[in-house]
Amino acid sequence: MSSTIDTTAPPFEHLPPWVLSKLRPIALEKIQAVHDWVETECIPADSIMRAQIAKHRWQMPPLMRELREKAKAHGLFNLFLPHHFPGSPGLTNLEYACCAEIMGRVYWAAQTMNCHAPETGNIELLAKYANEEQKACWLQPLLTGEFSSAYSMTEPDVASSDATNISLRMEKVGDEYVLNGRKIFGGVLWNQDIKLYIVMACSDPTNPNPWRRHSMVLVPSDTPGLRIKRNLSIMGYDHAPDGHGEFVYTDVRIPATNVILGPGRAFEIAQGRLGPGRIHHCMRLIGQAELAYEYALLRATDTRKTPRGRLIGSFDSNIERVAQIRLEIDALRLVVFNAADTMDARGNKAGRYVIAQSKILVPEAVARMIDECMQFFGGQGLTQHTPLPEMWTYARFVRVADGPDAAHRHQVGRDQLKGAEKVRGRHERYYRLAQELKRRFGLEEEMGDECVWEYLDVSAISSKL
Ligand SMILES: Cc1cc2nc3c(=O)[nH]c(=O)nc-3n(C[C@H](O)[C@H](O)[C@H](O)COP(=O)(O)OP(=O)(O)OC[C@H]3O[C@@H](n4cnc5c(N)ncnc54)[C@H](O)[C@@H]3O)c2cc1C
């Protein structure tokens, strides 16, 4: 089926040819529809949404409720859910990446389409690992947007980026599990729309295999014993109405049937969950960077603001700044698209490196770019006169959320160093061939050990790190 969509129009103008060539007609139509939706329903409504949030604080604003119903009716719900899952609207990760960048232009736009964090990760987790009964009870209502969910892994008392440390204890008592401990992050209990917490807990602390000590469980938000102490602000922003809670679990009882996949299998599930979730933040951050860049262009050419009688954009340093931001956004977009495409072609597990590459490079660079865009605005750039400070905070927090970039770098570096073993074989061959050449030209005496491999003894390479 061919499409009548004009692929030279704005939603497609930043897409490289290799991406455009992979987009099916259904994707072209969704990308155009998401573009129209964000341009018409979200960007102009930003200040109204904020005013409603300020008024209702921990409740979903009426405008958000209305837009979610409308987006669902327009076929714009759950676009993130890859095409092989039942109930998916049918896009690949790459096709969704094009939509997500557009959604990213407004922080809350993804939520109007049920494509926000942590919902996307949670829905994919349940679609992959929940049993039929759990799916009917929890997945189905999340897909229709009847209620929403939170993901609760991080704890205040341990280094949670190494999830083997997670200590919230769950013990089997009869046909129930009893949970005790503390958690931080995951939406606030005051938000009545959040009905489900997907919680990582320690079910078998003495198991000799540290990767089998934890379980992932479903905790309904109204379970007695689950208490919120306070909301955590993120660099001064409270992120209402979803927020980030600080929780205490005191004898929280859940049915044993609320364990996902089975006891001791949390790591299998966490691996499956974090790939797509990480990449969705990066896709949206490209949209944030584009918007920040547009603000910078406007300010750089504002005829009311002319230091030394010149437009800000006429100074060489700013011309170079503009070029640098443009170049970096386009380069990072390729990194994100490559990660999405690799997930489609080889699966999330095989895409581990490219997912990490996005997670490491994109938030850090986008935070730096937004920082440069703020600079164009002088003092106002740091105030609420522009959304830039809040956009910067988003990029900054993604450096930590879903695992700090240092931990991802550590993993990438270790994997790379393990590759030394593979490189060794190639260099042994170079050495052999160089020795042969030396012999053939009678240069053994003259050259002696003048050769890199004499000093770099490849037989001494360790396969252990
Ligand atoms: C806005 C926001 C939203 C969040 N949402 C959620 C959520 O919904 N659910 C949830 O469970 N959590 C959430 N988190 C928490 C987040 O996932 C954790 O903060 C993160 O995984 C790090 O864990 P930690 O805070 O325990 O830091 P730690 O594990 O204590 O790490 C602290 C620091 O140690 C260093 N470090 C750690 N590992 C390594 C390493 N391997 N190599 C080198 N240095 C290292 C890094 O500098 C790291 O930042 C959110 C966080 C933020 C900021």
Coordinates of C-alpha atoms and ligand atoms in Angstrom, one line a residue:
M1 CA 0.0 0.0 0.0
S2 CA 1.5 3.4 -0.9
S3 CA 1.0 6.6 1.1
T4 CA -0.1 10.0 0.0
I5 CA 2.0 11.6 2.7
D6 CA 4.5 14.3 1.5
T7 CA 7.9 13.2 2.9
T8 CA 9.4 16.6 2.3
A9 CA 7.0 18.1 4.8
P10 CA 8.2 19.3 8.3
P11 CA 7.7 16.0 10.2
F12 CA 10.1 14.3 7.9
E13 CA 12.7 17.0 7.1
H14 CA 15.3 15.8 9.6
L15 CA 15.0 12.1 8.7
P16 CA 18.0 10.7 6.9
P17 CA 17.3 8.8 3.7
W18 CA 18.1 5.4 5.2
V19 CA 15.4 6.0 7.8
L20 CA 12.9 7.3 5.3
S21 CA 13.4 4.3 3.1
K22 CA 12.4 2.0 6.0
L23 CA 9.2 3.8 7.0
R24 CA 6.1 1.9 5.9
P25 CA 2.9 3.8 4.8
I26 CA 1.3 3.2 8.3
A27 CA 4.4 4.8 9.9
L28 CA 4.4 7.8 7.6
E29 CA 0.7 8.4 8.5
K30 CA 1.3 8.1 12.2
I31 CA 4.3 10.4 12.1
Q32 CA 2.3 13.0 10.3
A33 CA -0.6 12.5 12.7
V34 CA 1.7 12.9 15.8
H35 CA 3.2 16.0 14.3
D36 CA -0.3 17.5 13.7
W37 CA -1.3 16.5 17.2
V38 CA 1.7 18.0 19.0
E39 CA 1.6 21.2 16.9
T40 CA -2.1 21.8 17.4
E41 CA -3.1 20.2 20.7
C42 CA 0.0 20.3 22.8
I43 CA 2.4 23.2 22.0
P44 CA -0.3 25.9 22.2
A45 CA -1.8 24.2 25.3
D46 CA 1.5 24.1 27.3
S47 CA 0.8 27.1 29.6
I48 CA -2.9 26.0 30.2
M49 CA -1.7 22.5 31.2
R50 CA 0.8 24.0 33.6
A51 CA -1.9 26.3 35.1
Q52 CA -4.2 23.3 35.6
I53 CA -1.4 21.3 37.2
A54 CA -0.7 24.2 39.6
K55 CA -4.4 24.2 40.6
H56 CA -5.0 20.4 40.9
R57 CA -1.5 19.5 42.1
W58 CA -1.6 15.6 42.4
Q59 CA -4.5 14.9 40.1
M60 CA -4.4 14.4 36.4
P61 CA -5.4 17.8 34.9
P62 CA -8.8 17.9 33.2
L63 CA -7.1 19.0 29.9
M64 CA -4.8 15.9 30.1
R65 CA -7.8 13.7 30.6
E66 CA -9.6 15.2 27.7
L67 CA -6.5 15.0 25.4
R68 CA -5.9 11.4 26.3
E69 CA -9.5 10.4 25.3
K70 CA -9.1 12.4 22.1
A71 CA -5.7 10.9 21.2
K72 CA -7.1 7.4 21.8
A73 CA -10.0 8.1 19.5
H74 CA -7.5 9.3 16.8
G75 CA -5.5 6.0 17.0
L76 CA -2.5 7.7 18.7
F77 CA -2.4 5.6 21.9
N78 CA 0.5 3.2 22.7
L79 CA 2.5 3.9 19.6
F80 CA 5.6 2.8 21.4
L81 CA 4.4 -0.9 21.8
P82 CA 6.4 -2.7 19.1
H83 CA 4.4 -4.4 16.3
H84 CA 4.9 -8.0 17.5
F85 CA 2.8 -7.5 20.7
P86 CA -0.9 -8.1 20.6
G87 CA -2.7 -4.7 20.9
S88 CA 0.2 -2.8 19.3
P89 CA -0.8 -0.1 16.8
G90 CA 1.9 -1.7 14.5
L91 CA 5.1 0.4 14.5
T92 CA 8.7 -0.7 14.7
N93 CA 11.0 0.8 17.2
L94 CA 12.6 2.9 14.4
E95 CA 9.2 4.1 13.3
Y96 CA 8.3 5.0 16.8
A97 CA 11.5 6.9 17.3
C98 CA 10.4 9.3 14.6
C99 CA 7.1 9.8 16.5
A100 CA 8.8 10.1 19.9
E101 CA 11.1 12.9 18.8
I102 CA 8.1 14.9 17.8
M103 CA 6.3 14.1 21.1
G104 CA 9.5 15.2 22.9
R105 CA 9.0 18.8 21.9
V106 CA 6.5 19.1 24.9
Y107 CA 7.4 17.4 28.1
W108 CA 3.8 16.1 28.7
A109 CA 2.8 15.4 25.1
A110 CA 3.8 11.7 25.3
Q111 CA 1.4 11.2 28.2
T112 CA -1.5 12.4 26.0
M113 CA -0.7 9.4 23.8
N114 CA 0.0 6.9 26.6
C115 CA 3.7 6.9 25.6
H116 CA 5.2 8.3 28.8
A117 CA 7.7 6.9 31.3
P118 CA 7.4 4.8 33.3
E119 CA 4.2 3.5 31.5
T120 CA 5.9 2.4 28.3
G121 CA 8.5 0.3 30.2
N122 CA 5.8 -1.1 32.5
I123 CA 3.4 -2.0 29.7
E124 CA 6.2 -3.7 27.7
L125 CA 7.2 -5.6 30.8
L126 CA 3.7 -6.9 31.4
A127 CA 3.2 -7.7 27.7
K128 CA 6.4 -9.7 27.8
Y129 CA 6.4 -11.4 31.2
A130 CA 2.9 -11.3 32.9
N131 CA 0.6 -14.3 32.8
E132 CA -2.8 -14.1 31.2
E133 CA -4.6 -13.4 34.5
Q134 CA -2.1 -10.6 35.4
K135 CA -2.5 -9.2 31.8
A136 CA -6.2 -9.0 32.1
C137 CA -6.1 -7.4 35.5
W138 CA -3.2 -4.9 34.9
L139 CA -2.0 -4.7 31.3
Q140 CA -5.3 -4.2 29.7
P141 CA -6.4 -1.2 31.8
L142 CA -2.9 0.3 31.3
L143 CA -3.3 -0.1 27.5
T144 CA -6.7 1.6 27.5
G145 CA -5.4 4.3 29.9
E146 CA -8.0 3.5 32.5
F147 CA -5.3 3.9 35.2
S148 CA -1.6 4.3 35.3
S149 CA 1.4 2.7 37.0
A150 CA 4.8 3.3 38.7
Y151 CA 8.1 1.4 38.7
S152 CA 9.8 1.0 42.0
M153 CA 13.3 -0.4 42.2
T154 CA 15.6 2.3 43.7
E155 CA 16.2 2.4 47.5
P156 CA 17.6 5.1 49.7
D157 CA 19.9 2.8 51.7
V158 CA 21.8 1.0 48.9
A159 CA 23.6 1.7 45.6
S160 CA 20.6 0.8 43.5
S161 CA 22.4 1.1 40.1
D162 CA 23.8 -2.3 41.0
A163 CA 20.4 -4.0 41.5
T164 CA 21.9 -7.0 43.3
N165 CA 21.9 -4.6 46.3
I166 CA 18.1 -4.2 46.3
S167 CA 17.1 -5.0 49.9
L168 CA 13.3 -4.5 50.3
R169 CA 12.5 -7.8 51.8
M170 CA 9.6 -10.1 50.6
E171 CA 8.8 -13.2 52.6
K172 CA 6.4 -16.0 51.9
V173 CA 3.7 -16.4 54.5
G174 CA 1.0 -19.0 53.5
D175 CA -0.2 -18.0 50.1
E176 CA 0.9 -14.4 50.5
Y177 CA 4.2 -12.4 50.3
V178 CA 4.9 -9.8 53.1
L179 CA 7.0 -6.8 52.0
N180 CA 9.1 -4.6 54.3
G181 CA 11.6 -1.9 53.5
R182 CA 12.0 1.5 51.8
K183 CA 11.9 2.8 48.2
I184 CA 12.5 6.1 46.5
F185 CA 11.1 7.3 43.1
G186 CA 8.1 6.0 41.3
G187 CA 5.0 8.2 41.2
V188 CA 3.3 9.5 44.3
L189 CA 0.5 7.7 46.1
W190 CA -1.6 10.9 46.3
N191 CA -2.2 10.6 42.5
Q192 CA -5.3 8.5 42.4
D193 CA -4.7 7.5 38.8
I194 CA -1.6 5.5 39.8
K195 CA -3.1 2.1 40.8
L196 CA -0.1 -0.2 40.4
Y197 CA 3.5 -0.3 41.6
I198 CA 5.8 -2.8 39.9
V199 CA 8.3 -3.5 42.7
M200 CA 11.6 -5.2 42.7
A201 CA 12.2 -7.0 46.0
C202 CA 14.6 -9.4 47.6
S203 CA 12.9 -12.8 48.0
D204 CA 15.8 -15.2 48.5
P205 CA 18.8 -13.3 50.1
T206 CA 20.9 -16.4 50.7
N207 CA 20.7 -17.8 47.2
P208 CA 24.3 -18.5 46.1
N209 CA 23.4 -16.9 42.7
P210 CA 23.0 -13.2 43.3
W211 CA 21.0 -12.9 40.1
R212 CA 18.3 -15.2 41.4
R213 CA 17.7 -13.5 44.8
H214 CA 15.1 -11.0 43.6
S215 CA 11.6 -11.0 42.3
M216 CA 9.4 -8.5 40.5
V217 CA 5.9 -8.1 42.1
L218 CA 2.6 -6.3 41.5
V219 CA 1.6 -4.1 44.4
P220 CA -1.8 -2.3 44.1
S221 CA -1.4 1.2 45.4
D222 CA -4.2 0.9 48.0
T223 CA -2.5 -2.1 49.7
P224 CA -2.5 -1.5 53.5
G225 CA 1.0 -0.8 54.9
L226 CA 2.3 1.0 51.8
R227 CA 2.9 4.6 52.9
I228 CA 4.4 7.7 51.2
K229 CA 6.5 10.0 53.3
R230 CA 7.0 12.8 50.9
N231 CA 7.4 13.8 47.3
L232 CA 11.0 14.2 46.1
S233 CA 11.7 17.3 44.0
I234 CA 14.1 17.1 41.1
M235 CA 16.3 20.2 41.2
G236 CA 13.4 22.2 42.6
Y237 CA 10.7 20.8 40.3
D238 CA 8.1 18.6 41.9
H239 CA 7.0 17.0 38.7
A240 CA 3.4 17.1 39.7
P241 CA 0.9 15.4 39.2
D242 CA 2.9 12.2 39.0
G243 CA 5.9 13.1 41.2
H244 CA 8.5 10.9 42.8
G245 CA 7.7 9.3 46.1
E246 CA 9.6 8.3 49.1
F247 CA 7.9 5.1 50.4
V248 CA 7.8 2.9 53.4
Y249 CA 6.6 -0.7 53.2
T250 CA 5.4 -2.1 56.5
D251 CA 4.0 -5.6 56.4
V252 CA 2.6 -5.0 53.0
R253 CA 0.7 -8.2 52.0
I254 CA 0.2 -9.3 48.4
P255 CA -1.1 -12.5 47.0
A256 CA 1.6 -15.0 45.9
T257 CA 0.1 -14.8 42.5
N258 CA 1.3 -11.2 42.2
V259 CA 4.8 -12.4 41.4
I260 CA 5.7 -11.8 37.7
L261 CA 7.2 -14.7 35.8
G262 CA 8.1 -16.5 39.1
P263 CA 10.2 -16.0 42.2
G264 CA 13.9 -15.1 41.7
R265 CA 13.4 -13.9 38.1
A266 CA 13.6 -10.1 38.5
F267 CA 16.8 -9.7 36.6
E268 CA 15.5 -11.4 33.5
I269 CA 12.6 -9.0 33.7
A270 CA 14.6 -5.9 34.5
Q271 CA 16.9 -6.5 31.5
G272 CA 13.9 -6.7 29.2
R273 CA 12.3 -3.6 30.7
L274 CA 15.1 -1.2 30.6
G275 CA 16.2 -1.3 27.0
P276 CA 13.2 0.3 25.4
G277 CA 12.5 2.6 28.4
R278 CA 16.0 4.1 28.1
I279 CA 15.8 4.6 24.5
H280 CA 12.4 6.4 24.7
H281 CA 13.8 9.1 26.9
C282 CA 16.7 9.6 24.4
M283 CA 14.2 9.8 21.4
R284 CA 12.2 12.5 23.2
L285 CA 15.3 14.4 24.2
I286 CA 16.2 14.9 20.6
G287 CA 12.8 16.7 20.3
Q288 CA 13.7 18.8 23.4
A289 CA 17.0 19.7 21.8
E290 CA 15.3 20.8 18.6
L291 CA 12.9 23.0 20.5
A292 CA 15.7 24.6 22.5
Y293 CA 17.6 25.2 19.3
E294 CA 14.6 26.9 17.8
Y295 CA 14.4 29.2 20.8
A296 CA 18.1 30.0 20.5
L297 CA 17.6 30.9 16.8
L298 CA 14.7 33.2 17.7
R299 CA 16.7 35.0 20.4
A300 CA 19.9 35.2 18.3
T301 CA 17.9 37.1 15.6
D302 CA 15.7 39.3 17.9
T303 CA 16.2 42.9 16.8
R304 CA 15.3 44.3 20.3
K305 CA 18.3 42.6 21.8
T306 CA 21.5 44.0 20.2
P307 CA 24.6 44.2 22.4
R308 CA 27.1 46.6 20.8
G309 CA 24.4 47.4 18.3
R310 CA 24.5 44.0 16.7
L311 CA 22.3 41.0 16.6
I312 CA 23.4 38.3 19.1
G313 CA 23.5 35.9 16.2
S314 CA 26.0 38.1 14.2
F315 CA 28.9 37.4 16.6
D316 CA 31.3 34.7 15.3
S317 CA 31.2 32.8 18.6
N318 CA 27.4 32.5 18.4
I319 CA 27.5 31.6 14.7
E320 CA 29.8 28.7 15.7
R321 CA 27.5 27.9 18.6
V322 CA 24.5 27.5 16.3
A323 CA 26.5 25.4 13.9
Q324 CA 27.8 23.1 16.7
I325 CA 24.3 22.6 18.2
R326 CA 22.8 21.8 14.8
L327 CA 25.6 19.3 14.0
E328 CA 25.3 17.6 17.4
I329 CA 21.6 17.2 17.2
D330 CA 21.8 15.6 13.8
A331 CA 24.6 13.3 14.9
L332 CA 22.8 12.2 18.1
R333 CA 19.6 11.5 16.1
L334 CA 21.6 9.0 14.1
V335 CA 22.8 7.4 17.3
V336 CA 19.2 7.0 18.6
F337 CA 17.9 5.8 15.2
N338 CA 20.6 3.3 15.0
A339 CA 19.7 1.9 18.5
A340 CA 16.1 1.7 17.5
D341 CA 16.9 0.0 14.2
T342 CA 19.2 -2.5 15.9
M343 CA 16.5 -3.4 18.4
D344 CA 14.2 -4.1 15.5
A345 CA 16.8 -6.1 13.6
R346 CA 18.5 -8.0 16.4
G347 CA 16.4 -7.7 19.5
N348 CA 16.9 -5.7 22.7
K349 CA 19.6 -7.9 24.1
A350 CA 21.8 -7.8 21.1
G351 CA 21.2 -4.0 21.0
R352 CA 22.8 -3.6 24.4
Y353 CA 25.8 -1.6 23.1
V354 CA 23.8 0.8 21.0
I355 CA 21.2 1.3 23.7
A356 CA 24.0 2.2 26.1
Q357 CA 25.6 4.4 23.5
S358 CA 22.4 6.5 23.3
K359 CA 21.8 6.5 27.1
I360 CA 25.4 7.7 27.7
L361 CA 25.8 10.2 24.8
V362 CA 22.3 11.8 24.4
P363 CA 21.3 13.1 27.8
E364 CA 24.8 14.6 28.5
A365 CA 25.0 16.3 25.1
V366 CA 21.4 17.5 25.1
A367 CA 21.9 19.0 28.6
R368 CA 25.0 20.8 27.3
M369 CA 23.2 22.1 24.2
I370 CA 20.2 23.4 26.2
D371 CA 22.7 25.1 28.5
E372 CA 24.2 26.8 25.4
C373 CA 20.7 27.8 24.3
M374 CA 20.0 29.3 27.7
Q375 CA 23.1 31.4 27.3
F376 CA 21.6 33.1 24.2
F377 CA 18.9 34.5 26.5
G378 CA 21.2 36.0 29.1
G379 CA 19.6 36.3 32.5
Q380 CA 16.1 35.5 31.2
G381 CA 17.4 32.1 30.0
L382 CA 17.7 31.0 33.6
T383 CA 14.2 32.2 34.6
Q384 CA 10.7 30.9 34.0
H385 CA 10.4 33.3 31.0
T386 CA 11.5 30.3 28.9
P387 CA 11.0 26.6 29.4
L388 CA 14.7 26.1 29.0
P389 CA 15.7 25.5 32.6
E390 CA 13.0 22.8 33.0
M391 CA 14.1 21.2 29.7
W392 CA 17.7 21.2 30.9
T393 CA 16.6 19.5 34.1
Y394 CA 14.9 16.8 32.0
A395 CA 18.1 16.1 30.1
R396 CA 20.1 16.2 33.3
F397 CA 17.9 13.7 35.2
V398 CA 18.0 11.2 32.3
R399 CA 21.8 11.0 33.0
V400 CA 20.7 9.2 36.2
A401 CA 17.2 7.8 35.7
D402 CA 17.2 4.2 34.4
G403 CA 20.8 3.9 35.6
P404 CA 23.6 6.5 35.8
D405 CA 25.7 7.0 32.7
A406 CA 28.8 6.1 34.7
A407 CA 27.4 2.6 35.3
H408 CA 26.6 2.2 31.5
R409 CA 30.1 3.5 30.6
H410 CA 31.6 0.9 33.0
Q411 CA 29.6 -1.9 31.3
V412 CA 30.6 -0.7 27.8
G413 CA 34.2 -0.3 28.8
R414 CA 34.4 -3.8 30.3
D415 CA 32.7 -5.4 27.3
Q416 CA 35.2 -3.6 25.1
L417 CA 38.2 -4.7 27.1
K418 CA 37.0 -8.3 26.8
G419 CA 37.4 -7.8 23.1
A420 CA 41.2 -7.6 23.6
E421 CA 41.1 -11.4 23.4
K422 CA 39.7 -11.2 19.8
V423 CA 42.2 -8.6 18.8
R424 CA 45.0 -10.8 20.0
G425 CA 44.6 -13.4 17.2
R426 CA 44.9 -10.6 14.5
H427 CA 48.0 -9.2 16.0
E428 CA 49.7 -12.6 16.3
R429 CA 49.2 -12.9 12.6
Y430 CA 50.6 -9.5 11.9
Y431 CA 53.7 -10.4 13.9
R432 CA 54.1 -13.7 12.1
L433 CA 53.9 -12.0 8.7
A434 CA 56.3 -9.2 9.7
Q435 CA 58.8 -11.9 10.8
E436 CA 58.5 -13.6 7.5
L437 CA 59.0 -10.4 5.6
K438 CA 62.1 -9.6 7.7
R439 CA 63.5 -13.1 6.9
R440 CA 62.7 -12.8 3.2
F441 CA 64.5 -9.5 2.9
G442 CA 67.4 -10.6 5.1
L443 CA 66.8 -7.8 7.6
E444 CA 66.7 -9.9 10.9
E445 CA 70.2 -8.7 12.0
E446 CA 69.7 -5.1 10.9
M447 CA 66.3 -4.6 12.3
G448 CA 66.7 -6.7 15.5
D449 CA 63.6 -6.3 17.6
E450 CA 62.5 -3.1 15.9
C451 CA 58.8 -4.0 15.7
V452 CA 55.8 -3.1 17.9
W453 CA 55.0 -6.8 18.6
E454 CA 58.4 -7.4 20.2
Y455 CA 57.3 -5.0 23.0
L456 CA 53.6 -5.8 22.9
D457 CA 53.8 -9.5 23.8
V458 CA 50.5 -10.8 22.5
S459 CA 50.9 -14.1 24.3
A460 CA 50.7 -12.2 27.6
I461 CA 47.2 -10.8 26.9
S462 CA 44.8 -11.8 29.8
S463 CA 41.3 -12.9 29.1
K464 CA 40.3 -12.1 32.7
L465 CA 39.3 -8.7 33.9
Ligands
LIG1 C1 13.9 12.1 37.8 C2 14.2 10.6 38.2 C3 13.3 9.7 38.1 C4 13.5 8.4 38.5 N1 12.5 7.4 38.3 C5 12.7 6.2 38.9 C6 11.6 5.3 38.9 O1 10.5 5.5 38.3 N2 11.8 4.1 39.5 C7 13.0 3.8 40.1 O2 13.1 2.7 40.7 N3 14.0 4.6 40.1 C8 13.9 5.8 39.5 N4 14.9 6.7 39.6 C9 16.2 6.4 40.3 C10 17.3 6.1 39.4 O3 17.0 5.0 38.5 C11 18.5 5.8 40.3 O4 18.8 7.0 41.0 C12 19.7 5.3 39.5 O5 19.5 4.0 39.0 C13 21.0 5.3 40.4 O6 20.8 4.6 41.6 P1 21.2 5.3 42.9 O7 20.5 6.6 43.0 O8 21.0 4.3 44.1 O9 22.8 5.6 42.8 P2 24.0 4.7 43.1 O10 23.8 3.3 42.6 O11 24.4 4.9 44.5 O12 25.1 5.4 42.2 C14 25.6 6.7 42.6 C15 26.7 7.1 41.7 O13 27.8 6.2 41.8 C16 28.5 6.1 40.5 N5 28.5 4.8 40.0 C17 27.5 3.8 40.2 N6 27.8 2.7 39.5 C18 29.0 3.0 38.9 C19 29.9 2.2 38.0 N7 29.5 1.0 37.6 N8 31.0 2.8 37.6 C20 31.4 4.1 37.9 N9 30.6 4.8 38.7 C21 29.4 4.3 39.2 C22 27.8 7.1 39.6 O14 28.4 8.3 39.6 C23 26.4 7.1 40.2 O15 25.7 8.3 39.8 C24 14.7 8.0 39.1 C25 15.7 9.0 39.2 C26 15.5 10.3 38.8 C27 16.6 11.3 39.0

